[in-house]
mmCIF file of C-alpha atoms in Angstrom:
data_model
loop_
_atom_site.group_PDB
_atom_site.id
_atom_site.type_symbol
_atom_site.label_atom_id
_atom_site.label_comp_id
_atom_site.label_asym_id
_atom_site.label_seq_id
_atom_site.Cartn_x
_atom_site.Cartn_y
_atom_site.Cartn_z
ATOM 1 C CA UNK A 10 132.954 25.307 101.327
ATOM 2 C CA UNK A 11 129.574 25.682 102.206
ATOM 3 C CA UNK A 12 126.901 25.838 99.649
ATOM 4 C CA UNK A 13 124.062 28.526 100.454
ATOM 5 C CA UNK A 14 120.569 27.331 99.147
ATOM 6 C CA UNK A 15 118.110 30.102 100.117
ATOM 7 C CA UNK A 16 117.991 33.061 102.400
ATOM 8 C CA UNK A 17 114.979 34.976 102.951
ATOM 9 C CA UNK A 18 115.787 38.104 100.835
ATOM 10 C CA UNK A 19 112.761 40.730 100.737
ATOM 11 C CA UNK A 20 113.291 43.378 103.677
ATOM 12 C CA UNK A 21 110.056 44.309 104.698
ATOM 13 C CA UNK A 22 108.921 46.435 108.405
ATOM 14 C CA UNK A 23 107.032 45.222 110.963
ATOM 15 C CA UNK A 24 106.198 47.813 114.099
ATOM 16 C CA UNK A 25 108.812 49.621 112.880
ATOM 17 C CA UNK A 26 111.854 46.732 113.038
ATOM 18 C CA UNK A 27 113.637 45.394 110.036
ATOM 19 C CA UNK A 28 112.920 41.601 109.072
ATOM 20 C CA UNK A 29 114.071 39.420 106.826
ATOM 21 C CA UNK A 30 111.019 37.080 105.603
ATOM 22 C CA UNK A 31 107.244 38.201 105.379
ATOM 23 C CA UNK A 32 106.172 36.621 108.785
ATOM 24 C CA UNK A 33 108.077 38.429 111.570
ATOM 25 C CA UNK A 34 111.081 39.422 112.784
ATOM 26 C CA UNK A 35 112.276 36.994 115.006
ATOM 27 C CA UNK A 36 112.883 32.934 114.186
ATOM 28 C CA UNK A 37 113.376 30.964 117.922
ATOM 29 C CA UNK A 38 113.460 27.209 116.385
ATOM 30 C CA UNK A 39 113.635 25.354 112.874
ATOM 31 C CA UNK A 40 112.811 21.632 112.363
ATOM 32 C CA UNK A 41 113.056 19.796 109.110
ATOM 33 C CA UNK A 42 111.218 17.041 108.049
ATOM 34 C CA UNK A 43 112.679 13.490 106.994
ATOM 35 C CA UNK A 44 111.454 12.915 103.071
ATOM 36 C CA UNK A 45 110.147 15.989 102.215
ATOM 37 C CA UNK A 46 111.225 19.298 101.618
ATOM 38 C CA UNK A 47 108.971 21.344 104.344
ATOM 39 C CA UNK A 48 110.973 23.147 107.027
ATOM 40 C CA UNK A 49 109.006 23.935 109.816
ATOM 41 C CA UNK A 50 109.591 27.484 111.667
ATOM 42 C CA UNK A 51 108.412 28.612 115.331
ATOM 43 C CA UNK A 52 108.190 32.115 115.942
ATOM 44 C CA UNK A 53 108.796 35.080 118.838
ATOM 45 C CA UNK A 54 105.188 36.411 116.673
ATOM 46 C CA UNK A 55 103.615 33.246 118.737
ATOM 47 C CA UNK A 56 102.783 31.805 114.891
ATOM 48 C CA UNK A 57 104.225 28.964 113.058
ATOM 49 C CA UNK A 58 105.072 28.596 109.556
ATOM 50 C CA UNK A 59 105.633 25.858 106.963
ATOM 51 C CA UNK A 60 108.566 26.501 104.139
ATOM 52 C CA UNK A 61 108.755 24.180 100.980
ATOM 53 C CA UNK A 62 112.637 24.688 100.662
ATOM 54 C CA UNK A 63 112.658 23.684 96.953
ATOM 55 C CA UNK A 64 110.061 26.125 95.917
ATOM 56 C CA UNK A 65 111.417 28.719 98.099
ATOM 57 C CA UNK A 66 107.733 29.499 98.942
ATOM 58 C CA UNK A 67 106.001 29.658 102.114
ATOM 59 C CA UNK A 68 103.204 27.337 102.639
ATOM 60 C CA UNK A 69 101.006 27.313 105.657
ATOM 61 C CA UNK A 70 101.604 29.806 108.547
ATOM 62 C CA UNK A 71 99.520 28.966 111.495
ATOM 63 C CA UNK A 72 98.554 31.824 114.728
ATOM 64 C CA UNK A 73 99.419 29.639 117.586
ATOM 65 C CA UNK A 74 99.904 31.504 120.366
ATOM 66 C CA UNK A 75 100.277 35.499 121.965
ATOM 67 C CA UNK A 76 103.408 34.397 123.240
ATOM 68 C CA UNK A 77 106.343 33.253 121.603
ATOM 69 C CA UNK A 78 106.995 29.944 120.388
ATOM 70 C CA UNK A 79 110.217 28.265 121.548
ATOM 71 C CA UNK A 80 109.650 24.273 120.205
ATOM 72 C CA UNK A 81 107.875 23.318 116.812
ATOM 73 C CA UNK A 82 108.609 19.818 115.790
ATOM 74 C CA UNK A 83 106.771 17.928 112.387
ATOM 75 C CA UNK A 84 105.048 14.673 113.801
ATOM 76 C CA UNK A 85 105.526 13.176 110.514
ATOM 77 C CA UNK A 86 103.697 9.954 110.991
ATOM 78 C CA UNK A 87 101.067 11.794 112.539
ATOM 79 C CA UNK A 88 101.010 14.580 109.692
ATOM 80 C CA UNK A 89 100.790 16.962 113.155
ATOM 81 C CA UNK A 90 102.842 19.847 114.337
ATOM 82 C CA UNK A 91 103.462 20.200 118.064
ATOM 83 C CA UNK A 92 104.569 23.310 119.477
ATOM 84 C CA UNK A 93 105.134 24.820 122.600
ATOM 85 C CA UNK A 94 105.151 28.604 123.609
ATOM 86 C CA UNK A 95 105.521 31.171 126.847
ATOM 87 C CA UNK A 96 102.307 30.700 127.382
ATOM 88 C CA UNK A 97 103.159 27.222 129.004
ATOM 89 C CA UNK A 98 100.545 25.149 126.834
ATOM 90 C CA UNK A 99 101.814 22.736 124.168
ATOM 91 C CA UNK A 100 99.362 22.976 121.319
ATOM 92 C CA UNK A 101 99.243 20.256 118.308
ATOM 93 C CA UNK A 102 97.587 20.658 115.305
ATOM 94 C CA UNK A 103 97.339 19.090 111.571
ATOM 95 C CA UNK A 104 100.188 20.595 109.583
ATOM 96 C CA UNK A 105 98.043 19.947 106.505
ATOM 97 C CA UNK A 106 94.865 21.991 107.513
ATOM 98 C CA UNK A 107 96.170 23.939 110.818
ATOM 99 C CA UNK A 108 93.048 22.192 112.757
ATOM 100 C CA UNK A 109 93.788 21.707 116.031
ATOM 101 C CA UNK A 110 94.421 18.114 117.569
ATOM 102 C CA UNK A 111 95.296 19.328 121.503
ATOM 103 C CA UNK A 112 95.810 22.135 124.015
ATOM 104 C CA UNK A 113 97.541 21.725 127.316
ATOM 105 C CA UNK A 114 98.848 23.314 130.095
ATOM 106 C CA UNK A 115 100.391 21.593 132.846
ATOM 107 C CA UNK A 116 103.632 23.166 133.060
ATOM 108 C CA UNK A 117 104.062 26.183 135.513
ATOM 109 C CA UNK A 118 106.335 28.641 133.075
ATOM 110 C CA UNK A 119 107.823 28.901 130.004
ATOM 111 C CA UNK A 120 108.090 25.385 127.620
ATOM 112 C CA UNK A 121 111.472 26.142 126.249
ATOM 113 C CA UNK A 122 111.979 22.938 124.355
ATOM 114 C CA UNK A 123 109.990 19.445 122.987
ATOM 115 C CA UNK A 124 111.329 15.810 121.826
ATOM 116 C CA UNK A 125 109.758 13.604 119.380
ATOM 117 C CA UNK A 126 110.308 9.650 120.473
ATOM 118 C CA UNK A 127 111.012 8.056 117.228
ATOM 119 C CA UNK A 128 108.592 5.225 117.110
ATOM 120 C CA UNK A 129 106.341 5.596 120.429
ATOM 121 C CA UNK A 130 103.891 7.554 120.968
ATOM 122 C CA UNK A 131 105.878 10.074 123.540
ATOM 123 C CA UNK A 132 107.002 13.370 123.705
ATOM 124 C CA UNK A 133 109.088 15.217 126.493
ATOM 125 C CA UNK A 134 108.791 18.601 127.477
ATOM 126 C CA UNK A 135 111.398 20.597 128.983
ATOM 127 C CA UNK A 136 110.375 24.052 131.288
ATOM 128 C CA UNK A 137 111.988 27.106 133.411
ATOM 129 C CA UNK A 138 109.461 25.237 135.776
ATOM 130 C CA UNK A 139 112.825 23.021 136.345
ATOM 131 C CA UNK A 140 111.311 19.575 135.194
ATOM 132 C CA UNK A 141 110.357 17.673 132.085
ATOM 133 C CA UNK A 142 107.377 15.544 131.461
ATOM 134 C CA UNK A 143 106.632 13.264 129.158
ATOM 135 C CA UNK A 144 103.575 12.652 127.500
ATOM 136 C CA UNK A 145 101.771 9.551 125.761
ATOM 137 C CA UNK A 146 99.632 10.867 122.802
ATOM 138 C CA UNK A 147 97.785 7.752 122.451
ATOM 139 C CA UNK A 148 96.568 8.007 126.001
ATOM 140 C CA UNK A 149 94.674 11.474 125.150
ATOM 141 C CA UNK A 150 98.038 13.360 125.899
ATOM 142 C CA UNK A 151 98.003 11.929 129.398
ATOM 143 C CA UNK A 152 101.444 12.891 131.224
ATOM 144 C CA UNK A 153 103.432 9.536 132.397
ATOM 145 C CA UNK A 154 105.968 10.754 134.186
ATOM 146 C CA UNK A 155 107.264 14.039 135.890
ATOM 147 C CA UNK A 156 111.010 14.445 135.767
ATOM 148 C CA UNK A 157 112.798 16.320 138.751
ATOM 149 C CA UNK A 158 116.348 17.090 139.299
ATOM 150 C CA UNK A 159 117.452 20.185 137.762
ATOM 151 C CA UNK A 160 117.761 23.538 139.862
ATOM 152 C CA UNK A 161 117.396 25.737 137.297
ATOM 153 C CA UNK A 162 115.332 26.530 134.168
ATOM 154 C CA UNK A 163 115.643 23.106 131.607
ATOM 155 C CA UNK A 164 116.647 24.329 128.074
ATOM 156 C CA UNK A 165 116.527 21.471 125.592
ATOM 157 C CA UNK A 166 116.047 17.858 125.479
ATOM 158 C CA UNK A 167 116.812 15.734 122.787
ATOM 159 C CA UNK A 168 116.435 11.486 122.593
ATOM 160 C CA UNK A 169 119.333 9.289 122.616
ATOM 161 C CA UNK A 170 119.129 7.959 118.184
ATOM 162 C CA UNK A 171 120.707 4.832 119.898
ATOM 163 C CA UNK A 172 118.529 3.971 122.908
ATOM 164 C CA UNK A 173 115.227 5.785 122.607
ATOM 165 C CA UNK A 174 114.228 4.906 126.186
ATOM 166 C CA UNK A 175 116.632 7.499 127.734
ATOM 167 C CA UNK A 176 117.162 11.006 126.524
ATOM 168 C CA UNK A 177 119.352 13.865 127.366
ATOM 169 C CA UNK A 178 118.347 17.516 129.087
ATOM 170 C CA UNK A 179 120.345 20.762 129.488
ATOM 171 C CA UNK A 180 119.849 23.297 132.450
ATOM 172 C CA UNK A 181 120.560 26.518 133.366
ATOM 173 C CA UNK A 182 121.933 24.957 136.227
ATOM 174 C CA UNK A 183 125.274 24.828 134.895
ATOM 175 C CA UNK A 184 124.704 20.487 134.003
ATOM 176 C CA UNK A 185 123.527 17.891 131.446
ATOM 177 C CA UNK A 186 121.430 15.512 132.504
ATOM 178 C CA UNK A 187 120.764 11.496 130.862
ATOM 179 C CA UNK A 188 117.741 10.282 131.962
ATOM 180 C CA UNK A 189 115.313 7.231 131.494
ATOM 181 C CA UNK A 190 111.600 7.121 130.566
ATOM 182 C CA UNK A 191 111.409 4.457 133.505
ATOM 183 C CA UNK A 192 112.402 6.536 136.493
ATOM 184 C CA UNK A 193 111.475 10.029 137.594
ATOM 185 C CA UNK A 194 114.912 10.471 138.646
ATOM 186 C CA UNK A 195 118.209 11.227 136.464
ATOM 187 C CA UNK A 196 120.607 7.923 135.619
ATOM 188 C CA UNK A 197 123.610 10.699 135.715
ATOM 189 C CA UNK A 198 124.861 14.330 135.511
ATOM 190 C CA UNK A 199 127.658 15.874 133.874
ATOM 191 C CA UNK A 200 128.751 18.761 135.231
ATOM 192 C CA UNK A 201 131.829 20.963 134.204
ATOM 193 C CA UNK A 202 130.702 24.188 132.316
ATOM 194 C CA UNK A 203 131.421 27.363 134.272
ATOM 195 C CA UNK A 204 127.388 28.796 133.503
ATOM 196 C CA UNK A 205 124.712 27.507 132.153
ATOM 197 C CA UNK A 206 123.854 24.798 129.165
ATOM 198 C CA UNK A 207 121.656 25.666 126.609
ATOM 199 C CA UNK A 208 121.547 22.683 124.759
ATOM 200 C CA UNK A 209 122.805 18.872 124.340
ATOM 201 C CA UNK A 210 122.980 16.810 121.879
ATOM 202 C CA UNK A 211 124.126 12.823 121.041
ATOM 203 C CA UNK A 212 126.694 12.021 118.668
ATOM 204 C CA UNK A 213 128.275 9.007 117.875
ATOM 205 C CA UNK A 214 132.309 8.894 116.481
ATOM 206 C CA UNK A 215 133.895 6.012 115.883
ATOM 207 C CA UNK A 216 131.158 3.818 117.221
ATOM 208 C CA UNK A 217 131.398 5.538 120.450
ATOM 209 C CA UNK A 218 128.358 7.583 121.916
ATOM 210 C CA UNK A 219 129.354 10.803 122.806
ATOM 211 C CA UNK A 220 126.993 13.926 124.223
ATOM 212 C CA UNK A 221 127.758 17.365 123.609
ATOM 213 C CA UNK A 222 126.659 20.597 125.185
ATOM 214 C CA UNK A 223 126.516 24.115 124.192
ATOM 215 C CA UNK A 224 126.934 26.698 127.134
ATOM 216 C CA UNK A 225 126.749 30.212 128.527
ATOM 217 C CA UNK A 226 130.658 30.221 128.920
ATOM 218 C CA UNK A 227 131.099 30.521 125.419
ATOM 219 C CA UNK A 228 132.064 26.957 125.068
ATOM 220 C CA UNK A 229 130.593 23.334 123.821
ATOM 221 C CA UNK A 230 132.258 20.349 125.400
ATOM 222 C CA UNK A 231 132.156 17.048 124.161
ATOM 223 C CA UNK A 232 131.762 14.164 126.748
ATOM 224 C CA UNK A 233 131.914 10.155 127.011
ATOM 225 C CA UNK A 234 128.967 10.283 129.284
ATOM 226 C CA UNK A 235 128.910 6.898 130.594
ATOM 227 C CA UNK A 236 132.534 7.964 132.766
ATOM 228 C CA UNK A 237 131.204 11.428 133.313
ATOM 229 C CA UNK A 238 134.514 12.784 131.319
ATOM 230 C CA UNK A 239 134.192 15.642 129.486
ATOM 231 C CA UNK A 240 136.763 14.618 126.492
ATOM 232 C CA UNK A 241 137.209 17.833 124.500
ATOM 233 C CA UNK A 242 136.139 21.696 125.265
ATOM 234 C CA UNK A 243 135.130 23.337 121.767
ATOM 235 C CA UNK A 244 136.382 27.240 122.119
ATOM 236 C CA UNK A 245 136.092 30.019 120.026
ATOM 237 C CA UNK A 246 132.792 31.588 119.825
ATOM 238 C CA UNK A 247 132.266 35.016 121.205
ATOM 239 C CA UNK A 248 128.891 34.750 122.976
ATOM 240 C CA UNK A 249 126.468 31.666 123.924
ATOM 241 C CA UNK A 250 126.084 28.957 122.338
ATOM 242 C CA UNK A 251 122.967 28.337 121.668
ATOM 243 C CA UNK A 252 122.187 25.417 119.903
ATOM 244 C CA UNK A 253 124.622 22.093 118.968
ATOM 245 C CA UNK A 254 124.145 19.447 116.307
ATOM 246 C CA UNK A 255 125.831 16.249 115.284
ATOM 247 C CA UNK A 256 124.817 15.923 111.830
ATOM 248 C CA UNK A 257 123.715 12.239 110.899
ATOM 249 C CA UNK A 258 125.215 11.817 107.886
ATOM 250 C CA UNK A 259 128.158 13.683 108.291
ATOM 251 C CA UNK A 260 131.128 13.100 110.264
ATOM 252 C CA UNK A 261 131.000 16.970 111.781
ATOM 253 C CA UNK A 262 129.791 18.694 114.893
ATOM 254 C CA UNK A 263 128.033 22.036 114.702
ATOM 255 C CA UNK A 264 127.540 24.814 117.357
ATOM 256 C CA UNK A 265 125.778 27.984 116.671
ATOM 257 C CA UNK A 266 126.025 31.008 119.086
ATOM 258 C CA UNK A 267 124.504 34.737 119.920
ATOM 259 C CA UNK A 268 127.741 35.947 118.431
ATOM 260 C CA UNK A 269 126.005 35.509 115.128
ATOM 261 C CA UNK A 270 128.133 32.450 113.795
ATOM 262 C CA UNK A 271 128.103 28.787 113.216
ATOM 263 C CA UNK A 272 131.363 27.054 113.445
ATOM 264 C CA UNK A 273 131.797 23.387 111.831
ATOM 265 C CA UNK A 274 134.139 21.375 113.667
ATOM 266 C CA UNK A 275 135.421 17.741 112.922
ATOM 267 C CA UNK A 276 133.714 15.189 115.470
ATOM 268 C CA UNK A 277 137.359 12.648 115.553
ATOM 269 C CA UNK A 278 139.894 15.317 115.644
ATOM 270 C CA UNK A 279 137.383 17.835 116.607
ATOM 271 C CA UNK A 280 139.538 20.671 115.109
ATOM 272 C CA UNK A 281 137.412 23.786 113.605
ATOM 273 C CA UNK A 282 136.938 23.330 110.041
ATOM 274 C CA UNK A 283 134.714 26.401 109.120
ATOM 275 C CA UNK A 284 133.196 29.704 110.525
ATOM 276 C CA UNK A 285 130.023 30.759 108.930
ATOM 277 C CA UNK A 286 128.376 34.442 109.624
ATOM 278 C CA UNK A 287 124.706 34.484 107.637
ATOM 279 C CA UNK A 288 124.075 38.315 108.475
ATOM 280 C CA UNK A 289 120.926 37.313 110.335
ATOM 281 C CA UNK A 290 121.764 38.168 113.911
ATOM 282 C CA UNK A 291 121.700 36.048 116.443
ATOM 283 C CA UNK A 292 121.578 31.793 115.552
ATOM 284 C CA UNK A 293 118.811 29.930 117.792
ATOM 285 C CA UNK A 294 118.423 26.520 116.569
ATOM 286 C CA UNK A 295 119.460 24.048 114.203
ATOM 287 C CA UNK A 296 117.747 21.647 111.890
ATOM 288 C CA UNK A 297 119.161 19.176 110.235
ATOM 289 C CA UNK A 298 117.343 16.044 107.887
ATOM 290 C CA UNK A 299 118.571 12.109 108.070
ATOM 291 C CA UNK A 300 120.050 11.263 104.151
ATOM 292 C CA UNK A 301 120.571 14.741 103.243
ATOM 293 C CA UNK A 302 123.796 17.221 103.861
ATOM 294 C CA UNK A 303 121.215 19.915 104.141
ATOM 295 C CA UNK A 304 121.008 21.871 107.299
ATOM 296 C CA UNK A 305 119.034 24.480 108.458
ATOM 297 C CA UNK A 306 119.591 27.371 111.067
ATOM 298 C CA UNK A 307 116.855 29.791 112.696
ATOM 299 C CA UNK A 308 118.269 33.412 113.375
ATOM 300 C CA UNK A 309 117.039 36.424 114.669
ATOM 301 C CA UNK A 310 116.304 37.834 111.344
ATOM 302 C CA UNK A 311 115.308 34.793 108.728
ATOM 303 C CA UNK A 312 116.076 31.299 108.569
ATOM 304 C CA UNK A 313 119.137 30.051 106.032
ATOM 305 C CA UNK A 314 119.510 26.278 105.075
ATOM 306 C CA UNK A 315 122.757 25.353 103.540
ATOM 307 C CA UNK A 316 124.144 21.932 101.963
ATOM 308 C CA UNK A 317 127.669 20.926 103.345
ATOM 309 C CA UNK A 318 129.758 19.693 100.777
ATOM 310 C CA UNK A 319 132.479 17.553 103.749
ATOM 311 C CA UNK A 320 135.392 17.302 101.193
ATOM 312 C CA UNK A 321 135.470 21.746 100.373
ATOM 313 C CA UNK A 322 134.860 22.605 104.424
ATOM 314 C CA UNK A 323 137.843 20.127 105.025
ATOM 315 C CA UNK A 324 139.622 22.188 102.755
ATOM 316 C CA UNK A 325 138.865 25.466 103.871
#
């Protein structure tokens, strides 16, 4: 079973549309931080907001932007928050104080997703401009590289855990993409789904590195991306899948769709352990924090984080 920690429960009205939460009434991403208990929220409002998950309290909420915000990550090390909205500028600013660090614009629409290099100072941007750029903060934000291959809008990006220097993207375009912070151009493609991707993610099963993308044919698919071979096709969910997740600690995979469910799936056998429906509309993103079973999922109505207790979902 899965263990529910906190849903947003107070039902409030703003211009006249239900919400669950006292910010606004639609959550686009959700990022949690490694050791501490702050989830960080982007919002459709264009504002950001910082929840202490223990207290159940919010703590800072910051106005960002008129336009939605579709990326928020924590820069831990840097105590910053970078976000990135339909306005096209990525903004950064102290999560401590809200004061802003940076303000950019250099893509030509919509920033639909950011990555976080785990020890450099980079961060990659992904845009319905069709390319990603990546950016060196210690260089005064100063873009390194322009990355062009995709024919269609770019959804997510996400780092490889393994090898840092390459990363993964996702396109409307109907492929994944692996590139490599050296080259401009992308090392492969994967291509199979029948409409877009949404999202990619890495995983690693039996100390084999695996990607897997969530798609606009109602499917995820889980590939050895160094053949190109897409290994296993998740079905089941109803809509889109939005967002996918292999969680670090646990040996499970984790899609979340527009049909308003999660669905927890084993990443050996990868049969479907769970289905999870939160009440909250349509699922968005998914957070998840390295030595914890906690997870966290951004919906259109509220946020939910839950803690995953393996042996009770196996049992389900």
């Amino acid at each position: 079973m899965v263990y529910l920690i906190w849903v947003p429960r107070e039902h409030f009205v703003q211009h006249g549309v239900p919400y669950y939460g006292p910010i606004s009434y639609n959550f686009i991403t959700i990022h949690l931080v490694f050791n501490s208990c702050r989830v960080l929220v982007g919002l459709y409002s264009g504002s950001i907001s910082i929840w202490n998950y223990q207290t159940k309290t919010e703590e800072k909420s910051f106005k960002l932007s008129e336009s939605p915000v579709r990326s928020a990550k924590f820069i831990a090390r840097e105590n910053w928050v970078i976000a990135a909205s339909d306005d096209k500028y990525i903004r950064v600013c102290s999560y401590e104080t809200g004061q802003k660090i940076s303000e950019f614009e250099e893509h030509t629409d919509y920033i639909r997703s950011l990555a976080v290099h785990p020890f450099l100072p980079y961060v990659v941007s992904a845009s319905d401009d069709n390319v990603l750029k990546l950016w060196d903060w210690k260089k005064g934000w100063a873009c390194l590289k322009t990355f062009q291959g995709h024919s269609h809008y770019v959804m997510s990006v996400a780092f490889n855990p393994k090898d840092p220097s390459t990363f993964a993207s996702a396109s409307l375009d109907g492929t994944s993409k692996i590139w490599s912070v050296d080259s401009s151009a992308p090392g492969l493609t994967l291509e199979g789904h029948l409409k877009g991707v949404n999202c990619a993610d890495y995983f690693i099963s039996n100390d084999k590195e695996y990607l897997i993308s969530g798609s606009d044919d109602y499917t995820a698919k889980v590939w050895d991306y160094h053949s190109k071979n897409s290994v296993q096709t998740l079905e089941g969910h109803g809509n889109n899948v939005t967002a996918v997740c292999s969680h670090p600690e646990l040996p499970i995979i984790i899609t979340a769709s527009e049909d308003s469910t999660v669905k927890i799936w084993d990443n050996v056998t990868y049969r479907l352990q769970t289905t999870l429906n939160f009440d909250l509309g349509r699922i968005w993103s998914i957070g998840y924090k390295k030595g914890s079973s906690r997870v966290a999922f951004g919906c259109d109505k509220g946020f939910v984080i839950v803690k995953i207790n393996i042996q009770a979902v196996k049992q389900d």
